[in-house]
Short mmCIF file of C-alpha atoms in Angstrom, two decimals:
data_model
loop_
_atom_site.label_atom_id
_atom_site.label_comp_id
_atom_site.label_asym_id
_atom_site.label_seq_id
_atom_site.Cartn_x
_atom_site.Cartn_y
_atom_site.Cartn_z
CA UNK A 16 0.00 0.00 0.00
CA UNK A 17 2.21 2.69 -1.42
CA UNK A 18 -0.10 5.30 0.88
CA UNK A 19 0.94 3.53 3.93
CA UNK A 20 4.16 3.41 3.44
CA UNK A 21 7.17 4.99 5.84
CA UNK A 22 8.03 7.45 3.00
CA UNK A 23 4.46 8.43 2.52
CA UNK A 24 3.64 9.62 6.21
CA UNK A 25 7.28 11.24 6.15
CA UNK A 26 6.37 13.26 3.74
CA UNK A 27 2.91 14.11 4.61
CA UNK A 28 4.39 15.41 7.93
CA UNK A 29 6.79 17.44 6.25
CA UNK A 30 4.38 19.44 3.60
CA UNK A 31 0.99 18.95 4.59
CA UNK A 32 0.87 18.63 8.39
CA UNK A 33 2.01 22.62 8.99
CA UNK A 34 -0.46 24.04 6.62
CA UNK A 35 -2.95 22.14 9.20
CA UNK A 36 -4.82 23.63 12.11
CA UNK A 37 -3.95 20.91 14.70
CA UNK A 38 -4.86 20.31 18.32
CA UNK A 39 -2.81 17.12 18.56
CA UNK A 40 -1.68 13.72 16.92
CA UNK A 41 -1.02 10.31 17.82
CA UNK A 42 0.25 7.77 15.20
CA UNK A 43 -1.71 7.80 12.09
CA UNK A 44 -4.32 10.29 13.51
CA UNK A 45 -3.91 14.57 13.72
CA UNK A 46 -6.93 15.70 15.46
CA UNK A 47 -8.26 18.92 13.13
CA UNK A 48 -9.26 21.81 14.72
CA UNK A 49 -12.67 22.42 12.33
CA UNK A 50 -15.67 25.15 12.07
CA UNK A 51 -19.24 24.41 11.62
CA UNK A 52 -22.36 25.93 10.92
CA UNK A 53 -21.05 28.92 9.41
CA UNK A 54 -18.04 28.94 12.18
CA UNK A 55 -20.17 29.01 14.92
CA UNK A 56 -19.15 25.64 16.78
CA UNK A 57 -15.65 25.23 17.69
CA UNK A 58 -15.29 20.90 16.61
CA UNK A 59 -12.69 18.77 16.74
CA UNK A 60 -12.28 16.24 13.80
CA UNK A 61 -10.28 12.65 14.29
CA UNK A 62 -8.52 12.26 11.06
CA UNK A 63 -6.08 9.86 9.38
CA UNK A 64 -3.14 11.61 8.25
CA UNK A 65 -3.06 11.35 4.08
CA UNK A 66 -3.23 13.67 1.34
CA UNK A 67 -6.50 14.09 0.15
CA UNK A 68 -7.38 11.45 2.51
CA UNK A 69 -9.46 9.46 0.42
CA UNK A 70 -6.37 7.27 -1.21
CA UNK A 71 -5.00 7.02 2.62
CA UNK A 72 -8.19 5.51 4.55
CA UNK A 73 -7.26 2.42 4.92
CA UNK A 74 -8.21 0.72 8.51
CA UNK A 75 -4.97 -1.37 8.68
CA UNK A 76 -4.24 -3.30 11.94
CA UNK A 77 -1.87 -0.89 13.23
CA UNK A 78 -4.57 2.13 12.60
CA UNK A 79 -7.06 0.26 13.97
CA UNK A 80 -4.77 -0.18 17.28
CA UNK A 81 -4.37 3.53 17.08
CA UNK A 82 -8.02 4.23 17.20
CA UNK A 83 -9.51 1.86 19.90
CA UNK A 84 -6.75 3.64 22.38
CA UNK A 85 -7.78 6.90 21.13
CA UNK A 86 -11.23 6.15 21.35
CA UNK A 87 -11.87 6.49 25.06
CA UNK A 88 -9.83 9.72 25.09
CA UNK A 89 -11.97 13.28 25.34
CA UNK A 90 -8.99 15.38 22.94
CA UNK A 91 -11.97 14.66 19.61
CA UNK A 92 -15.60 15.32 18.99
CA UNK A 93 -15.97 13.35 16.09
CA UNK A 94 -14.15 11.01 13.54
CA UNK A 95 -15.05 10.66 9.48
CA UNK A 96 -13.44 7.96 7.42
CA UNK A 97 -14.09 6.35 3.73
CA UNK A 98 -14.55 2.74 3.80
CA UNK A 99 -14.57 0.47 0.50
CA UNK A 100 -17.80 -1.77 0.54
CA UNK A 101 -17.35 -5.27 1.83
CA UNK A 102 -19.12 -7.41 4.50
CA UNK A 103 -19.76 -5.39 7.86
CA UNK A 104 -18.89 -9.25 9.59
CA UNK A 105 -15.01 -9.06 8.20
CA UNK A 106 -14.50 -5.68 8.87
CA UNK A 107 -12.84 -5.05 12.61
CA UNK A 108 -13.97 -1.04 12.31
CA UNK A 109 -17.69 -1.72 12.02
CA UNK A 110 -17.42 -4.05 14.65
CA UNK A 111 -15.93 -2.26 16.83
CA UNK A 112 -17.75 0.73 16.73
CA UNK A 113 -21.19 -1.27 17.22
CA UNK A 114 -19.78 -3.38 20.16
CA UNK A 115 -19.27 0.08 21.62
CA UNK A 116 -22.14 1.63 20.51
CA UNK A 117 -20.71 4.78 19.41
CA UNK A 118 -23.40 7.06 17.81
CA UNK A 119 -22.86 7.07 14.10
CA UNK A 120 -23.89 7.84 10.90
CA UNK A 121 -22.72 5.66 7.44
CA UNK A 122 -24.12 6.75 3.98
CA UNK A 123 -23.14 5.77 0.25
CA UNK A 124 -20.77 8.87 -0.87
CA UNK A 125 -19.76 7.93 -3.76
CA UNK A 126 -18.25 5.43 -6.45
CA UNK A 127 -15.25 3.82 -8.09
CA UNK A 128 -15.27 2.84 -11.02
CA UNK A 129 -13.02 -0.45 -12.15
CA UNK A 130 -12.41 -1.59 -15.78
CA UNK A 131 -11.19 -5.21 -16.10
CA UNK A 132 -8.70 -6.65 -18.68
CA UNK A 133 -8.97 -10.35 -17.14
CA UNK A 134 -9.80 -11.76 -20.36
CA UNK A 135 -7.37 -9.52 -22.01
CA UNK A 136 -7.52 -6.25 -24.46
CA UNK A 137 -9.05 -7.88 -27.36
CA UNK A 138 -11.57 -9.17 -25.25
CA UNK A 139 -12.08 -6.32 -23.11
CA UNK A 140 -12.63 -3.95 -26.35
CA UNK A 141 -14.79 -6.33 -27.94
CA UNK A 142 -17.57 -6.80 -25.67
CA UNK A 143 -18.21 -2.66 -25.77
CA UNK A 144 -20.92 -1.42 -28.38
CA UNK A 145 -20.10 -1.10 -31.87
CA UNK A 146 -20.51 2.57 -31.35
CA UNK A 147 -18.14 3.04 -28.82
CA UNK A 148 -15.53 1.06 -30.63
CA UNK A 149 -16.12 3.32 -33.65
CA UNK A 150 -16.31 6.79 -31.83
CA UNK A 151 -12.30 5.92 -30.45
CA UNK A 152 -11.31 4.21 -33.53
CA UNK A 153 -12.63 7.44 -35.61
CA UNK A 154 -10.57 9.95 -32.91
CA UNK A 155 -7.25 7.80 -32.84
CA UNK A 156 -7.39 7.92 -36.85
CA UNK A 157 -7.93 11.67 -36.58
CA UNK A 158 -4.87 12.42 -34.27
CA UNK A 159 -2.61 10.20 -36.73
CA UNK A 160 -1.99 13.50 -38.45
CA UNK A 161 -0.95 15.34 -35.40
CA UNK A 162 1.61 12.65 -34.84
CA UNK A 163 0.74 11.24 -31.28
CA UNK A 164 3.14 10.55 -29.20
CA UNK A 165 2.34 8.92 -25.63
CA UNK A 166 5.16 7.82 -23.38
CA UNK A 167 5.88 8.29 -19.15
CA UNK A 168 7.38 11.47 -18.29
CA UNK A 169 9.21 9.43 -15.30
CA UNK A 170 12.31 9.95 -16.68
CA UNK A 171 12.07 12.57 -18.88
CA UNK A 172 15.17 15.54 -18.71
CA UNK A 173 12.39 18.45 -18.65
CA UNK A 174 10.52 16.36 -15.86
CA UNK A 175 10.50 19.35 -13.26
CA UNK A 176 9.25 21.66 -16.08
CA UNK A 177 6.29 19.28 -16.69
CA UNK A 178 4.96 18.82 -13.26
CA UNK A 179 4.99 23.17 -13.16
CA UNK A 180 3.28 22.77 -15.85
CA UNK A 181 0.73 20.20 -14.84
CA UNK A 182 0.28 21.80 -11.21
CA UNK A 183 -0.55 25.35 -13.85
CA UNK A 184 -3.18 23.64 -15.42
CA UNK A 185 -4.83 22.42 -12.58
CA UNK A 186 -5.20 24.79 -10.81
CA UNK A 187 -6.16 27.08 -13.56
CA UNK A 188 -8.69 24.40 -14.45
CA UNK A 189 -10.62 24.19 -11.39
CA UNK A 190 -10.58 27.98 -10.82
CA UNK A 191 -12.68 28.16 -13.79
CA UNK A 192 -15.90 25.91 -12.57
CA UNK A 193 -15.02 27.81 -9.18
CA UNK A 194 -13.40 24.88 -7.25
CA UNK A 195 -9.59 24.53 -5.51
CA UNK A 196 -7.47 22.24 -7.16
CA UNK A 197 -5.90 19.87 -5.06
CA UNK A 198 -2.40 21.31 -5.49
CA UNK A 199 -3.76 24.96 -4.23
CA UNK A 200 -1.26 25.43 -1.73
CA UNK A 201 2.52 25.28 -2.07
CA UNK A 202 2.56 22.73 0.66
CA UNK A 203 0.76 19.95 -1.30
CA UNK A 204 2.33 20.27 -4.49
CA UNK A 205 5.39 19.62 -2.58
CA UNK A 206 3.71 16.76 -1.23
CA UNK A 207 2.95 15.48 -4.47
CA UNK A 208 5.78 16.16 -6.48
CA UNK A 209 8.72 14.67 -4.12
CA UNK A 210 6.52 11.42 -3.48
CA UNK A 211 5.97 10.98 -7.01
CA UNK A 212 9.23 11.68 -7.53
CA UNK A 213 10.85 8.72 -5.00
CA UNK A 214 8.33 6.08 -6.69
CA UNK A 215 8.33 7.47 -10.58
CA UNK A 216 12.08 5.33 -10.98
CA UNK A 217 10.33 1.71 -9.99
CA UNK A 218 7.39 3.07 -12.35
CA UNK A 219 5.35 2.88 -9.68
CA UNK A 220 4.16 6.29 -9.66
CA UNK A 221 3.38 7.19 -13.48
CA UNK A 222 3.50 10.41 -14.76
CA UNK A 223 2.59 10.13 -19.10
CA UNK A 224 2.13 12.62 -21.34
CA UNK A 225 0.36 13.13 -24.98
CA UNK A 226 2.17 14.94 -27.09
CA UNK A 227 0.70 15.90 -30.88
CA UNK A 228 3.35 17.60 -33.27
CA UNK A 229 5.88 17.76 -30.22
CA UNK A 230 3.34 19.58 -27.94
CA UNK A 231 2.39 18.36 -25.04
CA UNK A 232 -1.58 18.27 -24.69
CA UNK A 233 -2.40 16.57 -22.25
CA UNK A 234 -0.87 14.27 -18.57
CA UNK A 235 -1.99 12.09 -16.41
CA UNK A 236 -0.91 10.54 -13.30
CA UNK A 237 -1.49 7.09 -11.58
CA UNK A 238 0.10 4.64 -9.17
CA UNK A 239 0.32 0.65 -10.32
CA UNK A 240 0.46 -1.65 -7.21
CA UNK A 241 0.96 -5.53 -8.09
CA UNK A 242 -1.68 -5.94 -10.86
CA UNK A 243 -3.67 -3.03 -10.39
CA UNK A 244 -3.62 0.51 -12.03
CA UNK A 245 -5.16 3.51 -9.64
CA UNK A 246 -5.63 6.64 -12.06
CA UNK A 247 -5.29 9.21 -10.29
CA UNK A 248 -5.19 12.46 -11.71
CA UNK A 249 -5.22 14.43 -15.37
CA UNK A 250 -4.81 17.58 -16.92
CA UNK A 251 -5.50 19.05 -20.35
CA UNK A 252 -3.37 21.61 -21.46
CA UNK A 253 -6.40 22.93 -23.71
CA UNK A 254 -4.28 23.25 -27.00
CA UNK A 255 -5.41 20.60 -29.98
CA UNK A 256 -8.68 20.55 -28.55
CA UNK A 257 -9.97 19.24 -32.35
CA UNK A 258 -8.27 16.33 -31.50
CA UNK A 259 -10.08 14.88 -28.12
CA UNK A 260 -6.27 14.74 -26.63
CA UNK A 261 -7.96 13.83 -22.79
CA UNK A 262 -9.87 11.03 -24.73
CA UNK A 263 -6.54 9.97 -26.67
CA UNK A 264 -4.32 10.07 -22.96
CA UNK A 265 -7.10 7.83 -21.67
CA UNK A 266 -6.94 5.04 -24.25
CA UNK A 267 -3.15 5.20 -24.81
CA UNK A 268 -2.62 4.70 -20.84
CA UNK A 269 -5.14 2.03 -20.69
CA UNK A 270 -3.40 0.22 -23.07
CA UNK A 271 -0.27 1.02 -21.84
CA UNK A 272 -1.18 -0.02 -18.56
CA UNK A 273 -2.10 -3.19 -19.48
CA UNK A 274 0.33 -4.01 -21.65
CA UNK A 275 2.80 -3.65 -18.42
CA UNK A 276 0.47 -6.17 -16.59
CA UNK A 277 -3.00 -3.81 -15.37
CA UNK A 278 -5.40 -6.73 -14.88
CA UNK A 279 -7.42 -4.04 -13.31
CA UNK A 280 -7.75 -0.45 -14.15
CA UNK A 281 -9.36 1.72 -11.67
CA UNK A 282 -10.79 5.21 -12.72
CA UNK A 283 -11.16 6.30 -9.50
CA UNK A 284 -14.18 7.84 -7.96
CA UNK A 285 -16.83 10.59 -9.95
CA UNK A 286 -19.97 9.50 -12.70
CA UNK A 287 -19.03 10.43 -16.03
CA UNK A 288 -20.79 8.82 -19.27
CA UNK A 289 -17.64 7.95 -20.87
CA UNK A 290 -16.47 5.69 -17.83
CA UNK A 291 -20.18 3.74 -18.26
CA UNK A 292 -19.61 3.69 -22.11
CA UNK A 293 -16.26 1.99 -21.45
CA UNK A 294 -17.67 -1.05 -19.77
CA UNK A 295 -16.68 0.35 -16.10
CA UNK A 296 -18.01 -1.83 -12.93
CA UNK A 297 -19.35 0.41 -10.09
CA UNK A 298 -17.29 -0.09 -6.86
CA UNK A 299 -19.30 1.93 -4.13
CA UNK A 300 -17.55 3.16 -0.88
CA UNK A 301 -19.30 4.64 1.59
CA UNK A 302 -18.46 7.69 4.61
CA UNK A 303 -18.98 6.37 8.27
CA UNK A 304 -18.74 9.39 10.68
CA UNK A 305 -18.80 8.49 14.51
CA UNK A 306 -19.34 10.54 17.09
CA UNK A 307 -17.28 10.19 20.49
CA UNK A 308 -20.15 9.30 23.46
CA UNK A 309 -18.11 11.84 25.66
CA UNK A 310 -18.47 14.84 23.13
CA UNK A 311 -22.21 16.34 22.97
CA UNK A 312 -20.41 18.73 20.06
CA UNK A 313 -19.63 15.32 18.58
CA UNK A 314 -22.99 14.13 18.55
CA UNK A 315 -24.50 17.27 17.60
CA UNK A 316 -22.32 17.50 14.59
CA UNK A 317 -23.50 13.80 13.80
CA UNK A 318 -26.77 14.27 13.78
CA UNK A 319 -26.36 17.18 11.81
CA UNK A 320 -24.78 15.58 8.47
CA UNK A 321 -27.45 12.83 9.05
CA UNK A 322 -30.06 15.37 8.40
CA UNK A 323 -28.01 17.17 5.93
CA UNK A 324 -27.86 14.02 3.51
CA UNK A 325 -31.09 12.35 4.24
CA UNK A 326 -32.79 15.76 3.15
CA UNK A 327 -30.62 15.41 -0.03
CA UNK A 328 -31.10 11.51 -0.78
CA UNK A 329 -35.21 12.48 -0.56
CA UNK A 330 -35.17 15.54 -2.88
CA UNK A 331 -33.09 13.66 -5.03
CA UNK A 332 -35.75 10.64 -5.10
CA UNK A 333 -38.54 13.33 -5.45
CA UNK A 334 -37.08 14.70 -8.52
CA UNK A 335 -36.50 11.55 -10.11
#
């Protein structure tokens, strides 16, 4: 688990952990100080250290350790964690936390979504629609006169220039549908770039890019652990924009990917039609929050986000 590993949490400490507001730590947990409704309520979150802490949630024995001791402390109101679905008997968290009775709330936030090349690529491109097949056939015959190029950036000579120029873009990307890209701060994009950079020799860490008539056009990042590809992260540079370059990146690293043994290519998490169109499973996870029994702030804020989502899931069934 390459977001588990010694190097990983080093790192995280170094970058990420100042830019924090922290009221203490203990292992694999900070304890965030947080605002709620509208910064009235002073609460304190229990949170396992990660970047973006969505690829760091595992509950691995040694977290799990962590958080039974720091479970009958007072220092935290509340603690939120992702889980990946699987049977509630196998899983020591869930267990736990109903042995103790702990209030808490657990609702479906959101999908992966996994593409598998089992049966191989022949196979896997086969069994899409005809249409589909055509529609990428049509747009990699298109970009044959741009002369694509797609190839990792791991080693590259102008590799520092590329990741400035990948941070650039997304940033500049989400500013425009008035988000924060996930390399906002200086902090995290130091994060990012010196643990990519410790992994990107094994090829563990892969940065490609698409390049059409020597320009680069578009990158994308993911991690490949044992047979599995995680994509993580991609950027369009917006130039050749007549020539689909984000749907050219995606097929060329699929195939890529599997030709350096992906058996399973995860797209990560967030519905798009494409991913549906290319024969993606659905993977849900879901978000457990807990409240600590000695925190009324920590029940309060519980029972809040219960609310807060069930209103959502029935407007969402009403206007369906």
């Amino acid at each position: 688990m390459l977001f588990k590993t010694d190097l990983y949490k080093q790192l995280w400490w170094r970058h990420i952990h100042p830019q924090l507001d922290t009221a203490g730590h203990q292992d694999d947990f900070v304890i965030l100080n947080k605002r709620v409704l509208k910064g009235l309520y002073a609460v304190k979150q229990l949170h396992i250290i990660g970047w973006e802490n969505d690829w760091a949630q595992d509950m691995t024995p040694e977290v799990m350790e962590t958080f039974v001791d720091m479970s009958e402390e007072k220092s935290w109101d509340y603690f939120k964690v992702v889980t990946r679905k699987q049977d509630e008997t196998n899983n020591p968290f869930e267990e736990f936390i109903k042995g103790k009775q702990f209030p808490v709330f657990q609702w479906e936030s959101g999908a992966e979504y996994l593409i598998s090349f089992e049966n191989g690529w022949d196979a896997y491109w086969e069994d899409l629609s005809s249409k589909v097949r055509c529609e990428y056939r049509r747009k990699l015959k298109k970009a044959q006169s741009q002369n694509p190029v797609f190839r990792l950036l791991n080693h590259d000579e102008n590799l520092e220039e590329h990741l400035d120029l990948f941070f650039n873009h997304h940033i500049a990307y989400w500013e425009t549908k008035g988000e924060t890209s996930l390399f906002a701060k200086p902090g995290e994009q130091e994060f990012f770039r010196s643990w990519a950079k410790e992994l990107m020799p094994s090829n563990q860490v892969r940065f490609y890019g698409l390049f059409l008539n020597d320009e680069l056009v578009s990158m994308r990042f993911g991690v490949m652990e044992d047979d599995r590809y995680y994509s993580m992260v991609t950027v369009n540079t917006r130039e050749q924009h007549a020539y689909s370059p984000g749907v050219l990146a995606l097929y060329y690293e699929m195939e890529h990917t599997y030709q350096t043994g992906c058996k399973i290519y995860n797209m990560g998490p967030g519905f798009f039609r494409y991913k549906r169109d290319l024969g993606a499973t659905v993977s849900p996870y879901a978000t457990t929050m807990v409240a600590n029994p000695k925190s009324k702030t920590g029940k309060l804020v519980v029972s809040m986000k219960k609310q807060e989502v069930t209103q959502k899931q029935a407007e969402a069934v009403a206007s369906s």
